[in-house]
PDB file of C-alpha atoms in Angstrom:
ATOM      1  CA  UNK T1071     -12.504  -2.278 -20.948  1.00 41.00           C
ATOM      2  CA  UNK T1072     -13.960   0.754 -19.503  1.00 46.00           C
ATOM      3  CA  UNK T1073     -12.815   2.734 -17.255  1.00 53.00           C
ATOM      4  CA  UNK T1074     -14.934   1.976 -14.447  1.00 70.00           C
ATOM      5  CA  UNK T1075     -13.942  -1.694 -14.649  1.00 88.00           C
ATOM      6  CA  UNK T1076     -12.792  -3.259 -11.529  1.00 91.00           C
ATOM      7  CA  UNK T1077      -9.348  -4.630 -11.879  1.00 93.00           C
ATOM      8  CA  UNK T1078      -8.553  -8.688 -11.589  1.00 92.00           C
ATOM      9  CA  UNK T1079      -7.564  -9.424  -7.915  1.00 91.00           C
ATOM     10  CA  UNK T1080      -4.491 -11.234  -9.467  1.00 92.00           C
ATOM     11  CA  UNK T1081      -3.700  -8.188 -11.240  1.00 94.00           C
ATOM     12  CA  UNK T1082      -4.087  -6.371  -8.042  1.00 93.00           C
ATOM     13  CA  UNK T1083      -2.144  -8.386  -6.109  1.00 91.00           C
ATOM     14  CA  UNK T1084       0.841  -8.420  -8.768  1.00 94.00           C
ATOM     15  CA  UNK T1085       0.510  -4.299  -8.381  1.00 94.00           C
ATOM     16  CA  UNK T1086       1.176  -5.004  -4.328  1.00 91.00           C
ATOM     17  CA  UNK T1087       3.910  -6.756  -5.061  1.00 92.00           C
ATOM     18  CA  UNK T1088       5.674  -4.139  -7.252  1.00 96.00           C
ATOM     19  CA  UNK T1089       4.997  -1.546  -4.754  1.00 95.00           C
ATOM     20  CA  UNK T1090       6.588  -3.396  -1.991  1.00 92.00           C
ATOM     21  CA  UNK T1091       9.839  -3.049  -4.297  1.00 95.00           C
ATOM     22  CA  UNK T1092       9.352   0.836  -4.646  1.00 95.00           C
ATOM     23  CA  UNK T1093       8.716   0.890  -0.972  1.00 95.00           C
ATOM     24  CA  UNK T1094      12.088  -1.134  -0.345  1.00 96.00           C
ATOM     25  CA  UNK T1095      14.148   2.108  -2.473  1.00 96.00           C
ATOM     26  CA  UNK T1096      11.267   4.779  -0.489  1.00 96.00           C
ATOM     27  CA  UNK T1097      12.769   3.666   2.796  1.00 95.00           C
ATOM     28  CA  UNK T1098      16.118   3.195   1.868  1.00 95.00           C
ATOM     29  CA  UNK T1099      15.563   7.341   0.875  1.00 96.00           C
ATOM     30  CA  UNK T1100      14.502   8.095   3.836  1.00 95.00           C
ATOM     31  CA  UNK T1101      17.335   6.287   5.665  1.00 90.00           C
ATOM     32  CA  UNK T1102      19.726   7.818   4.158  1.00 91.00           C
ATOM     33  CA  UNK T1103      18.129  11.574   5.167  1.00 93.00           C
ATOM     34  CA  UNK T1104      17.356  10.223   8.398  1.00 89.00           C
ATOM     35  CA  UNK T1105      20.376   9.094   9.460  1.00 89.00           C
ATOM     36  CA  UNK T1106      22.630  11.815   9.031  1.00 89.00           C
ATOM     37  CA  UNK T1107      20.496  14.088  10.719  1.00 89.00           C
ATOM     38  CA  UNK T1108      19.835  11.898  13.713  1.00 88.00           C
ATOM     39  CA  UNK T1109      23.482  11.198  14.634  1.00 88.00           C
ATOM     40  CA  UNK T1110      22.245   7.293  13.647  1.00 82.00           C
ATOM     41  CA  UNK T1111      25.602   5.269  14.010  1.00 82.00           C
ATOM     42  CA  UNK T1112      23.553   1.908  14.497  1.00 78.00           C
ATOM     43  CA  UNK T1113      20.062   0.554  13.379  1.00 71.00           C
ATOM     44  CA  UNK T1114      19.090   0.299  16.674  1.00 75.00           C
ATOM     45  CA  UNK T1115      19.853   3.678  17.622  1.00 79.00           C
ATOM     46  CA  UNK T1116      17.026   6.119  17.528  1.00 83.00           C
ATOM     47  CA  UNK T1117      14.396   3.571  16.385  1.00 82.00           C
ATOM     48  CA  UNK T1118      11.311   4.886  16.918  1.00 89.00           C
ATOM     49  CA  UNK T1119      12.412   8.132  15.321  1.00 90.00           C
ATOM     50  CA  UNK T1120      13.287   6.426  12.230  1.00 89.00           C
ATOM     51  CA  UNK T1121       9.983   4.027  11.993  1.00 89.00           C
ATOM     52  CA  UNK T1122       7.773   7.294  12.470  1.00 93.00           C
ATOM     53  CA  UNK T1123      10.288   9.322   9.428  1.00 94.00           C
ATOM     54  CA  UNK T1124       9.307   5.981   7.568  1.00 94.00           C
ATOM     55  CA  UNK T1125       5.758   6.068   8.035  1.00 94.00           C
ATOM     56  CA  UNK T1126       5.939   9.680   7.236  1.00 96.00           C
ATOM     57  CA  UNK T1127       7.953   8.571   3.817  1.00 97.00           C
ATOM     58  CA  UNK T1128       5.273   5.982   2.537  1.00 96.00           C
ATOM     59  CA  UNK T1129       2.850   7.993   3.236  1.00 97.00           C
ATOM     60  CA  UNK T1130       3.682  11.219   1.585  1.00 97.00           C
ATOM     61  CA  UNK T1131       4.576   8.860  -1.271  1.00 97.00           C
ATOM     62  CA  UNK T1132       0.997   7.302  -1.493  1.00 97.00           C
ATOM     63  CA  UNK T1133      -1.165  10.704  -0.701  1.00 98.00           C
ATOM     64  CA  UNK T1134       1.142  12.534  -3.519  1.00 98.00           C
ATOM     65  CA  UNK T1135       0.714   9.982  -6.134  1.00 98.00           C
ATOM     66  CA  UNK T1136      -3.041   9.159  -5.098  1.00 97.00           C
ATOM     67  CA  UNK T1137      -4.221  12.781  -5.102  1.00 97.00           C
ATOM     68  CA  UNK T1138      -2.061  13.832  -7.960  1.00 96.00           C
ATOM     69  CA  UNK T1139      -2.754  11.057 -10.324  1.00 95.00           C
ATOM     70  CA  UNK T1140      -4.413   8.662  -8.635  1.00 96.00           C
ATOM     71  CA  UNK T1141      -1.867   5.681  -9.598  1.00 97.00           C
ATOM     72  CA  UNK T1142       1.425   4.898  -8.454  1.00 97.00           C
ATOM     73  CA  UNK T1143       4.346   3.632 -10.848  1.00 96.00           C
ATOM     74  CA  UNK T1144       2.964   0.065 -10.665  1.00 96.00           C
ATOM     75  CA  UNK T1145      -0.555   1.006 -10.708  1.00 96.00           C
ATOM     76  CA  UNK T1146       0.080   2.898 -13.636  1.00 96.00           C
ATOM     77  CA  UNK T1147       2.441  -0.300 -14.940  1.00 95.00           C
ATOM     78  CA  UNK T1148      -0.349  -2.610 -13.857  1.00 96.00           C
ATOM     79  CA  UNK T1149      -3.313   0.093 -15.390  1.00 96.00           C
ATOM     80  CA  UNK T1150      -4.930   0.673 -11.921  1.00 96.00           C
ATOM     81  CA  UNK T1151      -6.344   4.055 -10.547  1.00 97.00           C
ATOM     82  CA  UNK T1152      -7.824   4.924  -7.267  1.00 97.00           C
ATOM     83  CA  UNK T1153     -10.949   7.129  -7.018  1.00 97.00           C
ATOM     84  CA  UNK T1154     -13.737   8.351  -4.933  1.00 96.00           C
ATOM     85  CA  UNK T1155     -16.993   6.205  -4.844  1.00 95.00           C
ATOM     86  CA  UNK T1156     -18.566   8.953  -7.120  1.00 95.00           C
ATOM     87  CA  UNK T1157     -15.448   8.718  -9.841  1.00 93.00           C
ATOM     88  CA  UNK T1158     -13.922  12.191  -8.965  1.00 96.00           C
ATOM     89  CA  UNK T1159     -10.157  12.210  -8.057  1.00 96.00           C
ATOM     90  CA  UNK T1160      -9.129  11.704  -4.551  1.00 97.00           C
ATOM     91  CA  UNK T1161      -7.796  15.136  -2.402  1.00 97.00           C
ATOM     92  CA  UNK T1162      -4.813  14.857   0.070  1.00 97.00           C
ATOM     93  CA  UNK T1163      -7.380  14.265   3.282  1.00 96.00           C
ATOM     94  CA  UNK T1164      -8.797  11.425   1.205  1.00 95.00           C
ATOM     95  CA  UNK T1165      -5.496   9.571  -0.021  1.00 97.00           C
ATOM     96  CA  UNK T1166      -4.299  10.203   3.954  1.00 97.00           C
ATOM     97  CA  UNK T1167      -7.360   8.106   5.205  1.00 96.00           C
ATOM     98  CA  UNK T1168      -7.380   5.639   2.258  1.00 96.00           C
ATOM     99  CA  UNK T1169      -3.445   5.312   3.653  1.00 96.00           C
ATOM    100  CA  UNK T1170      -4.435   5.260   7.099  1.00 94.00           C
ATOM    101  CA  UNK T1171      -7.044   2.443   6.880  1.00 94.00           C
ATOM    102  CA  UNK T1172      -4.725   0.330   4.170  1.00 91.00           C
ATOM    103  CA  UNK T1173      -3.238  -0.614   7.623  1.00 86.00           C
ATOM    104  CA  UNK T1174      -5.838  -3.135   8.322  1.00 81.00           C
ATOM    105  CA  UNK T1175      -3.653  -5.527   5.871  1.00 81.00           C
ATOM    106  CA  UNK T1176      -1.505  -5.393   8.315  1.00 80.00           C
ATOM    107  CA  UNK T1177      -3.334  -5.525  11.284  1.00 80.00           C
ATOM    108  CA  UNK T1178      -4.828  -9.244  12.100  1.00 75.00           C
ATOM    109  CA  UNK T1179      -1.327 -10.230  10.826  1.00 79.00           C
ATOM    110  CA  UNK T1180       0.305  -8.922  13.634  1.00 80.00           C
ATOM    111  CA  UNK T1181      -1.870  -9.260  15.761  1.00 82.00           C
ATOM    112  CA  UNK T1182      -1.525 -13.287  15.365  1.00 78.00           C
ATOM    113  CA  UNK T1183       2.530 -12.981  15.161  1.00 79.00           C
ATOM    114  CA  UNK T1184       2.432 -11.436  18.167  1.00 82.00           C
ATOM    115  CA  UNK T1185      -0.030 -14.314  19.583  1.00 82.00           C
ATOM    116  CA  UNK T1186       2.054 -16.694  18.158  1.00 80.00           C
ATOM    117  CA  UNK T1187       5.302 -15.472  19.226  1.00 81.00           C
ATOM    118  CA  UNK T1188       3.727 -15.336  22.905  1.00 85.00           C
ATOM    119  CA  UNK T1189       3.332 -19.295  22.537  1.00 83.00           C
ATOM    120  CA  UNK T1190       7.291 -19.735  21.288  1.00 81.00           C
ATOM    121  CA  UNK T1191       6.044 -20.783  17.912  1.00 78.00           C
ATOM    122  CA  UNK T1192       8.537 -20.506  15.550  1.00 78.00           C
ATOM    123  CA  UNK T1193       9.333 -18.346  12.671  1.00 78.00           C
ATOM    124  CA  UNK T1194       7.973 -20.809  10.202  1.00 81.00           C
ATOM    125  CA  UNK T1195       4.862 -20.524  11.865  1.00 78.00           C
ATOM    126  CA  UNK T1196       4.470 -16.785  12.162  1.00 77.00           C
ATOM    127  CA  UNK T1197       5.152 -16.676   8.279  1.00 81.00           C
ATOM    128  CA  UNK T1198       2.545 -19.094   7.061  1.00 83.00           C
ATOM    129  CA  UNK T1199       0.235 -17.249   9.952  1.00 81.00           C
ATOM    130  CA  UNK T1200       0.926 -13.901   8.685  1.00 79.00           C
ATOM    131  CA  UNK T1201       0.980 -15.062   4.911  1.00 84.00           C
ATOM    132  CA  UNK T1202      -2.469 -16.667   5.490  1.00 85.00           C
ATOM    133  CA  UNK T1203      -3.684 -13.311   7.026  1.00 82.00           C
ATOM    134  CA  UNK T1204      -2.850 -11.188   3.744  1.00 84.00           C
ATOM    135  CA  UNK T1205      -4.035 -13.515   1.567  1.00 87.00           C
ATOM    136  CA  UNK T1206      -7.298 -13.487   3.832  1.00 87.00           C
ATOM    137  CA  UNK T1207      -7.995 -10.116   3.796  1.00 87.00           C
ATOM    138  CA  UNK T1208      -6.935  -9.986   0.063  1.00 88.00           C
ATOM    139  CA  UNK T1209     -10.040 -12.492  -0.583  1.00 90.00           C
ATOM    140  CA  UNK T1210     -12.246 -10.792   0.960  1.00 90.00           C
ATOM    141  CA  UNK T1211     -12.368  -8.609  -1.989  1.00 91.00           C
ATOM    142  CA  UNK T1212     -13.930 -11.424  -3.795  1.00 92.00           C
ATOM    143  CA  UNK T1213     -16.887 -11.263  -1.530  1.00 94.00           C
ATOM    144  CA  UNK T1214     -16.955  -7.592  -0.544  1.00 93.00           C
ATOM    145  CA  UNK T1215     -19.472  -5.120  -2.680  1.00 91.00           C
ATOM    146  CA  UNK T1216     -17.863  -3.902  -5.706  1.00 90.00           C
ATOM    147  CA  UNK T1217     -15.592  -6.635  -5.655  1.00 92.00           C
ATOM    148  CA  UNK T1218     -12.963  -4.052  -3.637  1.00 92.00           C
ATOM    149  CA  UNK T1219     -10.436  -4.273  -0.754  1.00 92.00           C
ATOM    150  CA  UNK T1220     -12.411  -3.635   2.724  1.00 92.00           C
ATOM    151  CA  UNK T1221      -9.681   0.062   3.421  1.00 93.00           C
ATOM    152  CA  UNK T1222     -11.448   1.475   0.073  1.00 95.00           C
ATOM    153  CA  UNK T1223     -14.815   0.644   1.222  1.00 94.00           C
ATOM    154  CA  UNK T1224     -14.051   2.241   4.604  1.00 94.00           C
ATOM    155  CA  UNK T1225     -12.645   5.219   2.986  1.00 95.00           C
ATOM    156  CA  UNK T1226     -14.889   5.861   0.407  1.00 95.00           C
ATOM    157  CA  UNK T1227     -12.687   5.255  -2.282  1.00 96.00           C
ATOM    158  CA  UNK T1228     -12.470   2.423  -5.416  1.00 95.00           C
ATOM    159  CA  UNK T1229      -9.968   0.667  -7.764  1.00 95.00           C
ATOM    160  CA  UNK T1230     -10.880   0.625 -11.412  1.00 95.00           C
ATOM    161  CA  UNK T1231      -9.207  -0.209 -15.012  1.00 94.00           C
ATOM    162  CA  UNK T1232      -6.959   2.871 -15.882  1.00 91.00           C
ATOM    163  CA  UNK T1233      -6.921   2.808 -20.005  1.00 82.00           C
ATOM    164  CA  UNK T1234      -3.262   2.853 -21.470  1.00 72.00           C
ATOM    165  CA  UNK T1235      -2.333   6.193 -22.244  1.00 67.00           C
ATOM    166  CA  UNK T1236      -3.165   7.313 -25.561  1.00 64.00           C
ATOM    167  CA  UNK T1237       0.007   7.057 -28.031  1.00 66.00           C
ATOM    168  CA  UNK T1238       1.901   9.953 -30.492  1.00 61.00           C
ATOM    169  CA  UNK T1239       1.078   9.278 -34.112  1.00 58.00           C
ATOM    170  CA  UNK T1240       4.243   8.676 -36.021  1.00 54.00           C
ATOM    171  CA  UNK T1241       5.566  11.446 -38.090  1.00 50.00           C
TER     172      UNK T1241
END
């Protein structure tokens, strides 16, 4: 494969996954700075202060991986790389807006939990809602041009096939 092949949307997928686990230990790091510093005796204490030191977290995570190697540890596990449109690497401004806009996975989501919840629907139902939603916006890749999620079309950038690093000759 080259390296300006666009990766499998199951393959892609399987990547989101994985980084949902890193970004399980990410926020338990930040937590544990957090809440010494804060005074945080309880989860509920000082809650806004510790979703905004989260969102701070992920996204130095993501802008430091993106703009230094353009994969994370499961986009390098899962041989995906993030570029620019025109192939170069991205810079901090452009991993922070490609972060920014990843959002709108999020967004139509919520939006309908929030609907839902207003109704006194049920868990259940804001689940399969919400589940429907990702995988929504996750097919739209299959329609959208270059085959790629609609946050990297907004922000300029693109996922492609990352070739396995190259490996040491034996001695």
């Amino acid at each position: 494969m080259s390296g300006d092949a666009v990766p499998g949307l199951a393959r892609r997928l399987a990547c989101f996954l994985y980084e949902g686990m890193l970004l399980f230990a990410v926020a338990m790091a930040v937590g544990l700075v957090y809440s010494p510093l804060a005074q945080q005796r309880h989860a509920l204490e000082s809650r806004f202060g510790l979703m905004l030191a989260l969102g701070l977290g992920f996204a130095a995570y993501f802008v430091y991986f993106w703009s230094r190697s353009g994969q994370t540890l499961p986009m390098k596990t899962w041989r995906i790389r993030v570029v620019r449109n025109d192939g170069a690497p991205l810079r901090p401004a452009h991993a922070l807006l490609r972060f920014v806009l990843s959002f709108a996975w999020w967004l139509l989501p919520m939006i309908a939990a929030i609907q839902l919840r207003k109704h006194g629907l049920g868990f259940g139902a804001i689940s399969a809602v919400s589940l429907l939603g990702l995988l929504g916006y996750a097919g739209l890749a299959l329609v959208l041009p270059g085959r790629q999620f609609l946050h990297d079309l907004l922000s300029g950038t693109r996922l492609v096939h990352a070739e396995a690093p190259a490996k040491a000759g034996r001695a």
